[in-house]
mmCIF file of C-alpha atoms in Angstrom:
data_model
loop_
_atom_site.group_PDB
_atom_site.id
_atom_site.type_symbol
_atom_site.label_atom_id
_atom_site.label_comp_id
_atom_site.label_asym_id
_atom_site.label_seq_id
_atom_site.Cartn_x
_atom_site.Cartn_y
_atom_site.Cartn_z
ATOM 1 C CA MET U 1 9.384 23.547 69.631
ATOM 2 C CA ALA U 2 7.301 23.092 66.486
ATOM 3 C CA GLU U 3 6.456 26.188 64.444
ATOM 4 C CA THR U 4 2.740 25.461 64.749
ATOM 5 C CA ASP U 5 2.994 25.530 68.545
ATOM 6 C CA ILE U 6 4.828 28.876 68.491
ATOM 7 C CA VAL U 7 2.245 30.456 66.215
ATOM 8 C CA ALA U 8 -0.637 28.986 68.231
ATOM 9 C CA SER U 9 0.678 30.680 71.361
ATOM 10 C CA LEU U 10 0.341 34.135 69.777
ATOM 11 C CA PRO U 11 -2.756 36.361 69.675
ATOM 12 C CA ALA U 12 -4.821 35.649 66.571
ATOM 13 C CA ALA U 13 -4.104 39.016 64.916
ATOM 14 C CA LEU U 14 -0.356 38.434 65.194
ATOM 15 C CA ALA U 15 -0.509 34.748 64.285
ATOM 16 C CA ALA U 16 -2.303 35.586 61.049
ATOM 17 C CA ARG U 17 0.728 37.570 59.846
ATOM 18 C CA VAL U 18 3.462 35.117 60.868
ATOM 19 C CA GLN U 19 4.933 33.402 57.819
ATOM 20 C CA SER U 20 7.453 31.327 59.754
ATOM 21 C CA ALA U 21 8.697 31.053 63.345
ATOM 22 C CA ARG U 22 11.312 29.032 65.158
ATOM 23 C CA ILE U 23 13.260 29.181 68.393
ATOM 24 C CA VAL U 24 16.970 28.336 68.296
ATOM 25 C CA LYS U 25 19.008 28.410 71.513
ATOM 26 C CA GLY U 26 16.801 31.032 73.123
ATOM 27 C CA ARG U 27 16.477 33.203 69.992
ATOM 28 C CA ALA U 28 13.061 33.490 68.376
ATOM 29 C CA LEU U 29 13.349 34.024 64.616
ATOM 30 C CA VAL U 30 10.099 35.224 63.041
ATOM 31 C CA VAL U 31 9.248 36.219 59.471
ATOM 32 C CA LEU U 32 6.306 38.615 59.520
ATOM 33 C CA ASP U 33 4.049 39.600 56.614
ATOM 34 C CA ALA U 34 3.804 43.415 56.798
ATOM 35 C CA ALA U 35 1.851 43.930 53.568
ATOM 36 C CA GLY U 36 -0.688 46.760 53.784
ATOM 37 C CA LEU U 37 0.825 48.344 56.897
ATOM 38 C CA ASP U 38 2.244 51.840 56.985
ATOM 39 C CA ALA U 39 5.439 52.693 58.871
ATOM 40 C CA ALA U 40 3.621 53.198 62.176
ATOM 41 C CA GLY U 41 1.710 49.951 61.732
ATOM 42 C CA ARG U 42 4.887 47.966 61.054
ATOM 43 C CA THR U 43 6.557 49.420 64.126
ATOM 44 C CA ARG U 44 3.535 48.629 66.274
ATOM 45 C CA ILE U 45 3.082 45.043 65.167
ATOM 46 C CA GLU U 46 6.800 44.272 65.563
ATOM 47 C CA ALA U 47 6.691 45.638 69.121
ATOM 48 C CA GLU U 48 3.589 43.572 69.931
ATOM 49 C CA LEU U 49 5.154 40.417 68.526
ATOM 50 C CA THR U 50 8.415 41.015 70.408
ATOM 51 C CA GLU U 51 6.510 41.550 73.657
ATOM 52 C CA ALA U 52 4.404 38.416 73.191
ATOM 53 C CA LEU U 53 7.378 36.162 72.472
ATOM 54 C CA SER U 54 9.566 37.688 75.187
ATOM 55 C CA GLU U 55 7.114 36.396 77.781
ATOM 56 C CA ARG U 56 8.053 32.831 76.926
ATOM 57 C CA GLU U 57 10.548 31.114 79.225
ATOM 58 C CA ASP U 58 12.433 29.600 76.287
ATOM 59 C CA VAL U 59 13.021 32.976 74.572
ATOM 60 C CA ASP U 60 15.864 35.320 75.474
ATOM 61 C CA GLU U 61 15.951 37.328 72.254
ATOM 62 C CA VAL U 62 13.486 38.088 69.455
ATOM 63 C CA GLN U 63 14.473 38.790 65.877
ATOM 64 C CA VAL U 64 11.730 39.876 63.476
ATOM 65 C CA ILE U 65 12.113 40.058 59.708
ATOM 66 C CA GLN U 66 9.323 41.918 57.929
ATOM 67 C CA THR U 67 8.372 41.207 54.339
ATOM 68 C CA ALA U 68 5.878 42.865 52.029
ATOM 69 C CA GLU U 69 5.256 43.120 48.325
ATOM 70 C CA ARG U 70 6.949 46.205 46.954
ATOM 71 C CA THR U 71 4.432 48.896 46.153
ATOM 72 C CA ALA U 72 4.392 49.974 42.508
ATOM 73 C CA ARG U 73 4.778 53.696 43.103
ATOM 74 C CA ARG U 74 4.456 56.305 40.383
ATOM 75 C CA LEU U 75 5.713 59.877 40.602
ATOM 76 C CA ILE U 76 3.643 62.689 39.143
ATOM 77 C CA ALA U 77 5.478 65.997 38.834
ATOM 78 C CA VAL U 78 3.527 69.233 39.156
ATOM 79 C CA GLY U 79 5.558 71.972 37.514
ATOM 80 C CA SER U 80 5.473 75.442 36.086
ATOM 81 C CA GLY U 81 7.809 77.703 34.199
ATOM 82 C CA LYS U 82 7.629 80.530 36.715
ATOM 83 C CA GLY U 83 6.641 81.169 40.306
ATOM 84 C CA GLY U 84 3.416 82.644 41.602
ATOM 85 C CA VAL U 85 1.050 80.672 39.367
ATOM 86 C CA GLY U 86 -0.431 78.475 42.121
ATOM 87 C CA LYS U 87 1.570 75.313 41.535
ATOM 88 C CA SER U 88 1.824 74.364 45.224
ATOM 89 C CA THR U 89 -1.880 75.008 45.751
ATOM 90 C CA LEU U 90 -2.687 72.712 42.836
ATOM 91 C CA ALA U 91 -0.277 69.997 44.033
ATOM 92 C CA ALA U 92 -1.727 69.897 47.560
ATOM 93 C CA ASN U 93 -5.360 69.975 46.496
ATOM 94 C CA LEU U 94 -4.736 67.442 43.736
ATOM 95 C CA ALA U 95 -3.140 65.050 46.243
ATOM 96 C CA ILE U 96 -6.096 65.425 48.609
ATOM 97 C CA ALA U 97 -8.643 64.974 45.813
ATOM 98 C CA LEU U 98 -6.889 61.791 44.649
ATOM 99 C CA GLN U 99 -6.786 60.491 48.219
ATOM 100 C CA ARG U 100 -10.499 61.154 48.680
ATOM 101 C CA SER U 101 -11.222 59.198 45.501
ATOM 102 C CA GLY U 102 -9.519 56.104 46.907
ATOM 103 C CA HIS U 103 -5.869 56.381 45.875
ATOM 104 C CA LYS U 104 -2.944 56.029 48.290
ATOM 105 C CA VAL U 105 -1.172 59.342 47.786
ATOM 106 C CA GLY U 106 1.923 61.031 49.195
ATOM 107 C CA LEU U 107 3.230 64.549 48.588
ATOM 108 C CA VAL U 108 6.836 65.740 48.231
ATOM 109 C CA ASP U 109 7.480 69.465 48.507
ATOM 110 C CA ALA U 110 10.497 69.690 46.204
ATOM 111 C CA ASP U 111 10.670 73.475 46.340
ATOM 112 C CA ILE U 112 13.824 73.380 48.455
ATOM 113 C CA TYR U 113 14.243 77.146 48.727
ATOM 114 C CA GLY U 114 10.602 78.137 49.188
ATOM 115 C CA PRO U 115 8.626 75.254 50.720
ATOM 116 C CA SER U 116 4.872 75.855 50.997
ATOM 117 C CA GLN U 117 3.314 72.495 51.796
ATOM 118 C CA PRO U 118 3.772 72.579 55.601
ATOM 119 C CA MET U 119 1.503 75.640 55.665
ATOM 120 C CA ILE U 120 -1.016 74.355 53.126
ATOM 121 C CA LEU U 121 -1.348 70.936 54.797
ATOM 122 C CA ASP U 122 -1.178 72.324 58.340
ATOM 123 C CA THR U 123 1.972 70.394 59.334
ATOM 124 C CA ARG U 124 4.296 73.313 60.151
ATOM 125 C CA ASP U 125 5.084 72.064 63.667
ATOM 126 C CA ALA U 126 5.745 68.461 62.618
ATOM 127 C CA LYS U 127 9.235 66.990 62.401
ATOM 128 C CA PRO U 128 9.843 63.760 60.476
ATOM 129 C CA GLU U 129 11.594 60.870 62.183
ATOM 130 C CA ALA U 130 14.091 58.586 60.481
ATOM 131 C CA LYS U 131 14.514 54.832 60.272
ATOM 132 C CA ASP U 132 17.324 52.943 58.540
ATOM 133 C CA ASN U 133 18.793 56.285 57.419
ATOM 134 C CA LYS U 134 15.584 57.199 55.624
ATOM 135 C CA LEU U 135 12.974 59.790 56.548
ATOM 136 C CA ILE U 136 9.493 58.775 57.648
ATOM 137 C CA PRO U 137 6.897 61.126 56.077
ATOM 138 C CA VAL U 138 4.799 63.394 58.255
ATOM 139 C CA GLU U 139 1.133 62.441 58.446
ATOM 140 C CA SER U 140 -1.275 65.263 57.616
ATOM 141 C CA ARG U 141 -4.847 65.373 58.907
ATOM 142 C CA PHE U 142 -6.060 64.997 55.323
ATOM 143 C CA GLY U 143 -4.754 61.445 54.942
ATOM 144 C CA VAL U 144 -1.856 62.524 52.723
ATOM 145 C CA PRO U 145 1.668 61.929 54.112
ATOM 146 C CA VAL U 146 4.092 64.712 53.196
ATOM 147 C CA LEU U 147 7.775 65.605 53.308
ATOM 148 C CA SER U 148 9.213 69.076 52.851
ATOM 149 C CA MET U 149 12.342 71.039 53.640
ATOM 150 C CA GLY U 150 9.955 73.144 55.687
ATOM 151 C CA HIS U 151 9.783 70.213 58.114
ATOM 152 C CA LEU U 152 13.573 70.035 58.456
ATOM 153 C CA VAL U 153 14.582 73.686 58.963
ATOM 154 C CA LYS U 154 13.312 76.435 61.232
ATOM 155 C CA GLN U 155 10.407 78.490 59.932
ATOM 156 C CA GLY U 156 11.675 81.521 58.068
ATOM 157 C CA GLN U 157 15.240 80.233 57.842
ATOM 158 C CA ALA U 158 16.898 80.923 54.504
ATOM 159 C CA ILE U 159 18.382 77.921 52.671
ATOM 160 C CA ALA U 160 21.495 79.016 50.790
ATOM 161 C CA TRP U 161 22.554 75.819 49.027
ATOM 162 C CA ARG U 162 24.220 75.235 45.710
ATOM 163 C CA GLY U 163 22.748 72.856 43.165
ATOM 164 C CA PRO U 164 24.260 69.529 44.334
ATOM 165 C CA MET U 165 23.086 70.086 47.913
ATOM 166 C CA ALA U 166 19.572 70.867 46.736
ATOM 167 C CA GLY U 167 19.612 67.746 44.577
ATOM 168 C CA ASN U 168 20.704 65.601 47.522
ATOM 169 C CA ALA U 169 17.929 67.076 49.658
ATOM 170 C CA LEU U 170 15.359 66.176 47.012
ATOM 171 C CA SER U 171 16.676 62.620 46.903
ATOM 172 C CA GLN U 172 16.167 62.257 50.657
ATOM 173 C CA LEU U 173 12.581 63.501 50.388
ATOM 174 C CA ILE U 174 11.641 61.144 47.556
ATOM 175 C CA ASP U 175 13.653 58.112 48.674
ATOM 176 C CA ALA U 176 11.870 57.916 52.032
ATOM 177 C CA HIS U 177 9.682 55.355 53.799
ATOM 178 C CA TRP U 178 6.522 55.970 51.761
ATOM 179 C CA GLY U 179 4.996 52.614 52.698
ATOM 180 C CA GLU U 180 1.920 51.718 50.656
ATOM 181 C CA THR U 181 1.828 55.026 48.796
ATOM 182 C CA GLU U 182 0.973 54.366 45.147
ATOM 183 C CA ILE U 183 1.042 57.900 43.761
ATOM 184 C CA LEU U 184 3.676 60.397 44.838
ATOM 185 C CA ILE U 185 2.849 63.965 43.849
ATOM 186 C CA VAL U 186 6.039 66.030 43.543
ATOM 187 C CA ASP U 187 5.558 69.791 43.915
ATOM 188 C CA LEU U 188 8.494 71.112 41.900
ATOM 189 C CA PRO U 189 10.080 74.532 42.260
ATOM 190 C CA PRO U 190 9.451 76.887 39.338
ATOM 191 C CA GLY U 191 11.785 76.844 36.395
ATOM 192 C CA THR U 192 14.126 74.264 34.876
ATOM 193 C CA GLY U 193 17.087 74.111 37.268
ATOM 194 C CA ASP U 194 19.107 71.610 39.275
ATOM 195 C CA VAL U 195 16.226 70.209 41.321
ATOM 196 C CA GLN U 196 14.206 69.397 38.219
ATOM 197 C CA LEU U 197 17.208 67.801 36.519
ATOM 198 C CA THR U 198 17.970 65.643 39.578
ATOM 199 C CA MET U 199 14.410 64.364 39.680
ATOM 200 C CA LEU U 200 14.286 63.620 35.962
ATOM 201 C CA GLN U 201 17.643 61.851 35.907
ATOM 202 C CA LYS U 202 17.352 59.873 39.144
ATOM 203 C CA PHE U 203 13.641 59.243 39.649
ATOM 204 C CA LYS U 204 11.989 59.809 36.232
ATOM 205 C CA PRO U 205 8.296 60.605 36.905
ATOM 206 C CA ALA U 206 5.515 58.699 35.187
ATOM 207 C CA GLY U 207 4.176 62.023 33.943
ATOM 208 C CA ALA U 208 3.956 65.741 34.552
ATOM 209 C CA VAL U 209 1.133 68.224 35.087
ATOM 210 C CA LEU U 210 1.915 71.822 34.126
ATOM 211 C CA VAL U 211 0.104 74.784 35.638
ATOM 212 C CA SER U 212 0.018 78.346 34.342
ATOM 213 C CA THR U 213 -2.032 81.488 34.546
ATOM 214 C CA PRO U 214 -3.613 82.619 31.269
ATOM 215 C CA GLN U 215 -1.318 85.548 30.417
ATOM 216 C CA ASP U 216 1.304 85.168 27.699
ATOM 217 C CA LEU U 217 4.341 85.639 29.950
ATOM 218 C CA ALA U 218 3.425 82.689 32.189
ATOM 219 C CA LEU U 219 2.507 80.558 29.177
ATOM 220 C CA ILE U 220 5.909 81.092 27.559
ATOM 221 C CA ASP U 221 7.600 79.770 30.690
ATOM 222 C CA ALA U 222 5.156 76.879 31.003
ATOM 223 C CA VAL U 223 5.967 75.794 27.441
ATOM 224 C CA ARG U 224 9.672 75.950 28.307
ATOM 225 C CA ALA U 225 9.057 73.641 31.283
ATOM 226 C CA GLY U 226 7.139 71.288 29.003
ATOM 227 C CA HIS U 227 10.106 71.065 26.648
ATOM 228 C CA LEU U 228 12.312 69.965 29.549
ATOM 229 C CA PHE U 229 10.009 67.038 30.292
ATOM 230 C CA ASP U 230 9.834 66.157 26.601
ATOM 231 C CA GLN U 231 13.619 66.039 26.355
ATOM 232 C CA ALA U 232 13.739 63.709 29.364
ATOM 233 C CA GLY U 233 11.114 61.381 27.893
ATOM 234 C CA VAL U 234 8.537 62.216 30.572
ATOM 235 C CA PRO U 235 5.021 62.592 29.130
ATOM 236 C CA VAL U 236 3.147 65.796 29.869
ATOM 237 C CA ILE U 237 -0.233 64.602 31.136
ATOM 238 C CA GLY U 238 -1.830 67.966 30.515
ATOM 239 C CA LEU U 239 -2.088 71.653 31.339
ATOM 240 C CA VAL U 240 -4.076 73.394 34.084
ATOM 241 C CA GLU U 241 -5.189 77.013 33.923
ATOM 242 C CA ASN U 242 -5.103 78.691 37.327
ATOM 243 C CA MET U 243 -6.540 82.057 38.412
ATOM 244 C CA ALA U 244 -9.032 81.723 35.582
ATOM 245 C CA GLY U 245 -11.777 84.259 36.224
ATOM 246 C CA TYR U 246 -12.795 86.236 39.289
ATOM 247 C CA VAL U 247 -16.386 86.539 40.468
ATOM 248 C CA CYS U 248 -17.039 89.770 42.359
ATOM 249 C CA PRO U 249 -18.526 88.873 45.765
ATOM 250 C CA HIS U 250 -20.638 92.056 45.732
ATOM 251 C CA CYS U 251 -22.182 92.194 42.266
ATOM 252 C CA GLY U 252 -21.473 88.690 40.957
ATOM 253 C CA GLU U 253 -19.826 89.977 37.786
ATOM 254 C CA LEU U 254 -17.157 87.726 36.232
ATOM 255 C CA SER U 255 -13.899 89.370 35.211
ATOM 256 C CA ASP U 256 -10.584 88.009 33.920
ATOM 257 C CA PRO U 257 -7.688 90.031 35.368
ATOM 258 C CA PHE U 258 -5.125 87.558 33.968
ATOM 259 C CA GLY U 259 -6.930 86.904 30.692
ATOM 260 C CA ALA U 260 -9.045 83.910 29.747
ATOM 261 C CA GLY U 261 -8.549 80.683 27.830
ATOM 262 C CA GLY U 262 -4.856 81.153 27.154
ATOM 263 C CA VAL U 263 -3.788 77.836 28.671
ATOM 264 C CA GLU U 264 -6.500 75.861 26.889
ATOM 265 C CA ALA U 265 -5.470 77.455 23.594
ATOM 266 C CA ALA U 266 -1.813 76.657 24.290
ATOM 267 C CA ALA U 267 -2.698 73.047 25.085
ATOM 268 C CA ALA U 268 -4.520 72.729 21.768
ATOM 269 C CA LYS U 269 -1.588 74.290 19.910
ATOM 270 C CA LEU U 270 0.858 71.890 21.572
ATOM 271 C CA ASP U 271 -1.493 68.933 21.075
ATOM 272 C CA LEU U 272 -1.681 68.327 24.833
ATOM 273 C CA PRO U 273 -4.741 67.603 26.984
ATOM 274 C CA PHE U 274 -6.323 70.499 28.846
ATOM 275 C CA LEU U 275 -7.072 69.220 32.342
ATOM 276 C CA GLY U 276 -9.198 72.090 33.627
ATOM 277 C CA ARG U 277 -9.235 75.560 35.104
ATOM 278 C CA ILE U 278 -9.246 76.841 38.666
ATOM 279 C CA PRO U 279 -10.870 80.183 39.451
ATOM 280 C CA LEU U 280 -9.221 83.154 41.137
ATOM 281 C CA ALA U 281 -11.087 82.837 44.420
ATOM 282 C CA LEU U 282 -10.383 84.328 47.820
ATOM 283 C CA GLU U 283 -11.568 81.136 49.517
ATOM 284 C CA ILE U 284 -8.886 79.044 47.778
ATOM 285 C CA ARG U 285 -6.135 81.439 48.873
ATOM 286 C CA GLU U 286 -7.475 81.655 52.426
ATOM 287 C CA GLY U 287 -7.786 77.868 52.641
ATOM 288 C CA GLY U 288 -4.145 77.419 51.699
ATOM 289 C CA ASP U 289 -2.960 80.025 54.198
ATOM 290 C CA ALA U 290 -5.075 78.514 56.985
ATOM 291 C CA GLY U 291 -4.079 74.886 56.377
ATOM 292 C CA ALA U 292 -7.560 74.021 55.114
ATOM 293 C CA PRO U 293 -7.307 73.189 51.377
ATOM 294 C CA PRO U 294 -10.708 73.355 49.672
ATOM 295 C CA ALA U 295 -10.296 69.902 48.103
ATOM 296 C CA ALA U 296 -10.729 68.426 51.589
ATOM 297 C CA SER U 297 -14.329 69.655 51.677
ATOM 298 C CA ASP U 298 -17.405 69.163 49.522
ATOM 299 C CA GLY U 299 -17.740 72.873 48.782
ATOM 300 C CA VAL U 300 -17.941 74.570 45.415
ATOM 301 C CA HIS U 301 -14.195 75.254 45.327
ATOM 302 C CA ALA U 302 -13.384 71.564 45.710
ATOM 303 C CA LYS U 303 -15.019 70.719 42.376
ATOM 304 C CA PRO U 304 -12.309 72.028 40.005
ATOM 305 C CA PHE U 305 -9.637 70.042 41.832
ATOM 306 C CA SER U 306 -11.807 66.913 41.895
ATOM 307 C CA ALA U 307 -12.385 67.189 38.145
ATOM 308 C CA ILE U 308 -8.653 67.489 37.456
ATOM 309 C CA ALA U 309 -7.965 64.547 39.798
ATOM 310 C CA GLU U 310 -10.476 62.423 37.859
ATOM 311 C CA ARG U 311 -8.694 63.170 34.579
ATOM 312 C CA LEU U 312 -5.318 62.375 36.140
ATOM 313 C CA SER U 313 -6.699 59.130 37.581
ATOM 314 C CA ALA U 314 -8.007 58.153 34.150
ATOM 315 C CA TRP U 315 -4.608 58.861 32.616
ATOM 316 C CA LEU U 316 -2.898 56.685 35.242
ATOM 317 C CA ALA U 317 -5.349 53.854 34.581
ATOM 318 C CA ALA U 318 -4.780 54.085 30.821
ATOM 319 C CA ASN U 319 -1.004 54.265 31.163
ATOM 320 C CA GLY U 320 -0.448 51.701 33.894
#
């Protein structure tokens, strides 16, 4: 049967994506354009096409080959020199803010030993599926797909792995079915250990965002993390100051329990861009604990993350 007749027998939505089709000895061979479809969409359209062709009397078997232009995906590492500075909070809210501004964004929780993103993005009960020996990211209700070790182990279970095992786990999270994702935010563990080295050597991010609180101790470690990226040839996009100022909910007075301006001063000293500051606010902490990141709203606490996302977006546009 002629290819045009095969295509004409299909529903219009399916026919529009068929690049070629032929039937040979009862086997229907179809090449399908899957551009723009996520993993679920590709699975759905293949099932619909298989069902439609299987109804034909001259078809005993259906073989579908899907093609799509490879997405140019860029990794952005979010790192810090030490823990407890709000790196995971920044990574999640930055991913959401970028998604809300029109980017196709995914999030990898690379903190193998202390994953936080399942809680922040409200995906603790989700378990990723696999296809072709690769993980399929979990969809969050914020439009940002995510993968984390927290999705693969029981809640509260300790992960006692040596460096190579942690590096292999990171590879599985990054080398997954990310579909049309253009920007992959990687929430790194604190420090400069095996996980960071695996990512730099195997995946080499387009750039890195460093987050620190204003006090000297955190800044020293943040600078150390910056040197690691420099040595690997990964540009540091800029620095973010977190926990920068606390407004008393009773009297409205502004105080700086962790100091003020230290990260901006360090950025100037290192000749790096200062991307912005995020206040020490109860609402930001509560939003992360409750699976309701403030960047997903239009409230006052979404604005700092949106501003940082705009600067990151501009950097990506200028360094494309």
